[in-house]
Short mmCIF file of C-alpha atoms in Angstrom, two decimals:
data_model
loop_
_atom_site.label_atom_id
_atom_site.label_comp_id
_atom_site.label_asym_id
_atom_site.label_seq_id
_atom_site.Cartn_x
_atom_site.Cartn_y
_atom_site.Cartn_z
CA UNK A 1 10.75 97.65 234.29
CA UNK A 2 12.81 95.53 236.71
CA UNK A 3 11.58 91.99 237.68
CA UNK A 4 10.28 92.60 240.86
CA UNK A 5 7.79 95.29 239.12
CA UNK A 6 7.01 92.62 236.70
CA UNK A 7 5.91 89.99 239.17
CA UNK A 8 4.17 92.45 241.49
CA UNK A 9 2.38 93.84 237.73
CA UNK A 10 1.08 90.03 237.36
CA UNK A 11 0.52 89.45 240.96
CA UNK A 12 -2.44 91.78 240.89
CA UNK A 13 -3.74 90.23 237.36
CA UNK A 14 -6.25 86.98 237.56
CA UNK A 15 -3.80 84.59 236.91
CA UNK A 16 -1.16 86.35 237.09
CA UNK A 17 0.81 84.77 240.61
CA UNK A 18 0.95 81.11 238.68
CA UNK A 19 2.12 82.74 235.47
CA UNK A 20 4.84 84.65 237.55
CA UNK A 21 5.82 81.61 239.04
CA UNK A 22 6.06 79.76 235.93
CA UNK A 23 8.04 82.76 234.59
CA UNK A 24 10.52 82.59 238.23
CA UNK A 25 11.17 78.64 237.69
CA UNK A 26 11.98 78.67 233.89
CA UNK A 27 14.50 82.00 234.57
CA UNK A 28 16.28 80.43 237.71
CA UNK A 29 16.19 77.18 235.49
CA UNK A 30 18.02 79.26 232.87
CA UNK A 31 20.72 80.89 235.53
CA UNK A 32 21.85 77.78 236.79
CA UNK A 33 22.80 76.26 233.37
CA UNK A 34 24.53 79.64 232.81
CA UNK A 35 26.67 79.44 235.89
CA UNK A 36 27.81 76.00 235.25
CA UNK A 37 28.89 77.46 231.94
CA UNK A 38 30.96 80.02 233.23
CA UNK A 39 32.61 77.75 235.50
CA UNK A 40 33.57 75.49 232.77
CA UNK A 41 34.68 78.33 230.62
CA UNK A 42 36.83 79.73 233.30
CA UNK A 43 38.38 76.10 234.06
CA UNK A 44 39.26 76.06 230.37
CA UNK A 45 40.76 79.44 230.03
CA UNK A 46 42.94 78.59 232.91
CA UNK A 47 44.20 75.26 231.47
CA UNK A 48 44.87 76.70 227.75
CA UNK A 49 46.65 79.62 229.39
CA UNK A 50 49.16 77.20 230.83
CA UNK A 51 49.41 74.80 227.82
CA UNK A 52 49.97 77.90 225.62
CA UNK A 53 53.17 78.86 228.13
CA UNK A 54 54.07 75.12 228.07
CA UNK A 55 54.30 74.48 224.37
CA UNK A 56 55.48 78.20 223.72
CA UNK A 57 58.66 77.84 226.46
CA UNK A 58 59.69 74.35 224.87
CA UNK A 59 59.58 75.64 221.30
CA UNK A 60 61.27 78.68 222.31
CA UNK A 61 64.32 76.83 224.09
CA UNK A 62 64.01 73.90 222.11
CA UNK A 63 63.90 71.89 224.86
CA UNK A 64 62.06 68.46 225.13
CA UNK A 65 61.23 65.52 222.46
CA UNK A 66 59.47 66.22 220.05
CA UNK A 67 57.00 63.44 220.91
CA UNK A 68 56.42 65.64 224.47
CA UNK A 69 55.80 68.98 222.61
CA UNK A 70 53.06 67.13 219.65
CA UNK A 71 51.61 65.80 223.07
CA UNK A 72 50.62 69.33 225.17
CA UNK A 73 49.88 70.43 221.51
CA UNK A 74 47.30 68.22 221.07
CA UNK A 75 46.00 68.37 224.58
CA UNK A 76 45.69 72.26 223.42
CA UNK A 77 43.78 71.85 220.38
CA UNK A 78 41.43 69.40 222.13
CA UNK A 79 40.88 71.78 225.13
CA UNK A 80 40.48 74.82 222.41
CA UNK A 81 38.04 72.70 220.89
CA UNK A 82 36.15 72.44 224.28
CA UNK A 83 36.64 75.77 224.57
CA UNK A 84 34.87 76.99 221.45
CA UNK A 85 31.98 74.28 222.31
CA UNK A 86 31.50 75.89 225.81
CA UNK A 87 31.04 79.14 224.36
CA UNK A 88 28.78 78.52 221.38
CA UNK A 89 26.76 77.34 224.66
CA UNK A 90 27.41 80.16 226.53
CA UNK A 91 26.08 81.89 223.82
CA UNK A 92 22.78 79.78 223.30
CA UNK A 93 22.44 80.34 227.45
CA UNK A 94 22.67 84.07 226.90
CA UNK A 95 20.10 84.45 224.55
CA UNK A 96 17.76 82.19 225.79
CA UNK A 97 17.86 83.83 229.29
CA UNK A 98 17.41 87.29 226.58
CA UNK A 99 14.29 85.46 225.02
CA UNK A 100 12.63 84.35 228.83
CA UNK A 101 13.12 88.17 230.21
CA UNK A 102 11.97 89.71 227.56
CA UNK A 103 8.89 87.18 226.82
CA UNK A 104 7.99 87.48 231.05
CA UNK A 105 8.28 91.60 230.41
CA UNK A 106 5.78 91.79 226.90
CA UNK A 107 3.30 89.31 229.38
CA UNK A 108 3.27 91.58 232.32
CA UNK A 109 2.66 94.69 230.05
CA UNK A 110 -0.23 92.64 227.60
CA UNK A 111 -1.51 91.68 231.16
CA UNK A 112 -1.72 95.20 232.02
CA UNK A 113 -2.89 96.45 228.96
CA UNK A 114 -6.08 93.75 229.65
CA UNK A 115 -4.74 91.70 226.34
CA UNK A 116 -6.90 88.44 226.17
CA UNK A 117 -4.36 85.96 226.21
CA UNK A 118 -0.90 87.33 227.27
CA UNK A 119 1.11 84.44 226.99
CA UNK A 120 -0.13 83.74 223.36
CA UNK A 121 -0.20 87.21 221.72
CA UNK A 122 3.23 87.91 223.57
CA UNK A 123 4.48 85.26 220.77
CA UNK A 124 3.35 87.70 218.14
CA UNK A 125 4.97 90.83 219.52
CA UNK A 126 8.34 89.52 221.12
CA UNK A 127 9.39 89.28 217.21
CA UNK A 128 9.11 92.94 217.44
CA UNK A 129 11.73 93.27 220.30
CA UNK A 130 15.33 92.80 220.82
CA UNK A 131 18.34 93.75 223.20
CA UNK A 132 20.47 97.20 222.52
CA UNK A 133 24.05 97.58 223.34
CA UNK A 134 23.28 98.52 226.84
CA UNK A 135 21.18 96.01 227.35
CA UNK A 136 17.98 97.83 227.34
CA UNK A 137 14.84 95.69 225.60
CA UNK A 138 13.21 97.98 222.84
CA UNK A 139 10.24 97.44 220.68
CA UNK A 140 10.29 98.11 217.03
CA UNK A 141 6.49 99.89 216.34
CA UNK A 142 5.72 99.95 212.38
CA UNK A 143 7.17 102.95 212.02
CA UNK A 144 10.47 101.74 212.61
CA UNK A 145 10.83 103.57 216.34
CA UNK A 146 12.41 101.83 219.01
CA UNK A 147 10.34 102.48 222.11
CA UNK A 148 9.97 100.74 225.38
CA UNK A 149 8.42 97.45 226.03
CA UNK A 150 5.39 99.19 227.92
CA UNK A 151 4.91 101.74 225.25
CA UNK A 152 5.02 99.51 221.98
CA UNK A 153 2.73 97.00 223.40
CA UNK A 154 0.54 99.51 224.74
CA UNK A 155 0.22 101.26 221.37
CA UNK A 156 -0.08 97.95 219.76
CA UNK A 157 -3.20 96.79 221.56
CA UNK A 158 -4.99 100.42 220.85
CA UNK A 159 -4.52 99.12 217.22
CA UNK A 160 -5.65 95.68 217.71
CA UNK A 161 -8.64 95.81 219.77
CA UNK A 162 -9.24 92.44 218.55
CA UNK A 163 -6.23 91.51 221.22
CA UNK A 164 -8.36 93.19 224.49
CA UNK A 165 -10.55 91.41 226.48
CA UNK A 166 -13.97 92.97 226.31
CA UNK A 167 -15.25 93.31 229.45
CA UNK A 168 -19.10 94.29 228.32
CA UNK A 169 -21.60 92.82 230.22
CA UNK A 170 -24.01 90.23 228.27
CA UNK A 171 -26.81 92.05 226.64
CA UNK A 172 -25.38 95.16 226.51
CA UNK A 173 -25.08 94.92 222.70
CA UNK A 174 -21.33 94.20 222.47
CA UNK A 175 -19.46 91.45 220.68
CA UNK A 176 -18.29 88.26 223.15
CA UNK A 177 -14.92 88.23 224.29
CA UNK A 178 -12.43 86.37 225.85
CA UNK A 179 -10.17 83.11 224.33
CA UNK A 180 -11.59 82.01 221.73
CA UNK A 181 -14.15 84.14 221.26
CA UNK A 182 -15.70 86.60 218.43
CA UNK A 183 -14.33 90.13 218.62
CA UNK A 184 -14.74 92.71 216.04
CA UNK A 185 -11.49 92.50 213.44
CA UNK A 186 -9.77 95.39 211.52
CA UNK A 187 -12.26 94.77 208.42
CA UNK A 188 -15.76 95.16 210.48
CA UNK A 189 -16.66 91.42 210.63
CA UNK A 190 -16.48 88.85 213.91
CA UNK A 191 -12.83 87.36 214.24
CA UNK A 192 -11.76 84.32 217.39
CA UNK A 193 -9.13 85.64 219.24
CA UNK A 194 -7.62 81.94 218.10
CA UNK A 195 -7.53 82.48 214.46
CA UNK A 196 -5.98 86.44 214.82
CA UNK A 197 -3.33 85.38 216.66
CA UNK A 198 -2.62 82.07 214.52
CA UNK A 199 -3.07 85.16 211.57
CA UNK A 200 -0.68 87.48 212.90
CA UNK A 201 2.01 84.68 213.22
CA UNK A 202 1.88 83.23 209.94
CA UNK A 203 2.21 87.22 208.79
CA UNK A 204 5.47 87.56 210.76
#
């Protein structure tokens, strides 16, 4: 599911334009910080490339004091030290732009799915879900099968109809639903949508 069929998925949900929007701000947020990372990270690689040749020509001719050649070595092993800093944040970037596409994907398919409260049962499932090599999203069901975001949610909330809004109208004989409501849970009794999901997150 690309982005644009994500936000047109939770344009047509009630509520869904300001979640999107939310969802557009926090991943552009997330871009920018990246960017300036890999601008930093290029700036270093090009400066410990030529301190590398520096040090490496004047040891290799033995040319220069020995005062000039402890100099550009320390100006390396500070700039290697920036170096490994800038990518440990590189890294953290990465996988919390990994964590905000993959959270804004489980949302659009609870919201399609009718889940009760998308944003908070997505913070049950998302535990569920990681990146592959390709950089595909997949969702680990309880059998251990990797299936698509769409599919293992899907399947999840035919499980949990605690997690589905019930859309019966009063009178009609059916339990209340909604946030914070009583739904029926797994063992026949009434169950708030609240105290499932705060259930299911202790469990993980």
């Amino acid at each position: 599911m690309t982005l644009a069929e994500v936000y047109e998925a939770l344009g047509k949900q009630d509520g869904g334009e300001a979640l999107a929007s939310t969802i557009k701000a926090e991943i552009s947020k997330i871009n920018a910080e990246a960017a300036k990372q890999r601008t930093a990270k290029n700036a270093s690689d090009a400066k410990i490339t030529e301190l590398e040749a520096k040090v490496q020509e004047l040891t290799e001719k033995g040319t220069g004091d020995q005062t000039a050649v402890e100099k550009m070595q320390k100006q390396l092993d500070e700039l290697t030290k920036k170096y490994d800093a800038a990518e440990k944040a590189r890294g953290e970037e990465h996988a919390k732009r990994v964590h905000a596409d993959i959270t804004q994907q489980t949302v659009a398919a609870l919201t399609k799915g009718n889940a009760a409260s998308p944003a908070e049962i997505a913070k049950i499932l998302i535990q569920n879900i990681a990146a592959e090599e390709d950089g595909s999203y997949k969702f680990t069901n309880a059998k251990g099968e990797k299936v698509s975001i769409e599919d293992g949610t899907a399947a999840w909330l035919k499980d949990n109809s605690w997690a589905v809004k019930n859309n019966q109208n009063a009178g009609s004989g059916g339990g209340k639903g909604g946030n914070g409501e009583q739904g029926s849970g797994a063992n026949g009794g009434n169950v708030t949508l609240a105290s499932a999901i705060a259930a299911q997150l202790n469990n993980n």
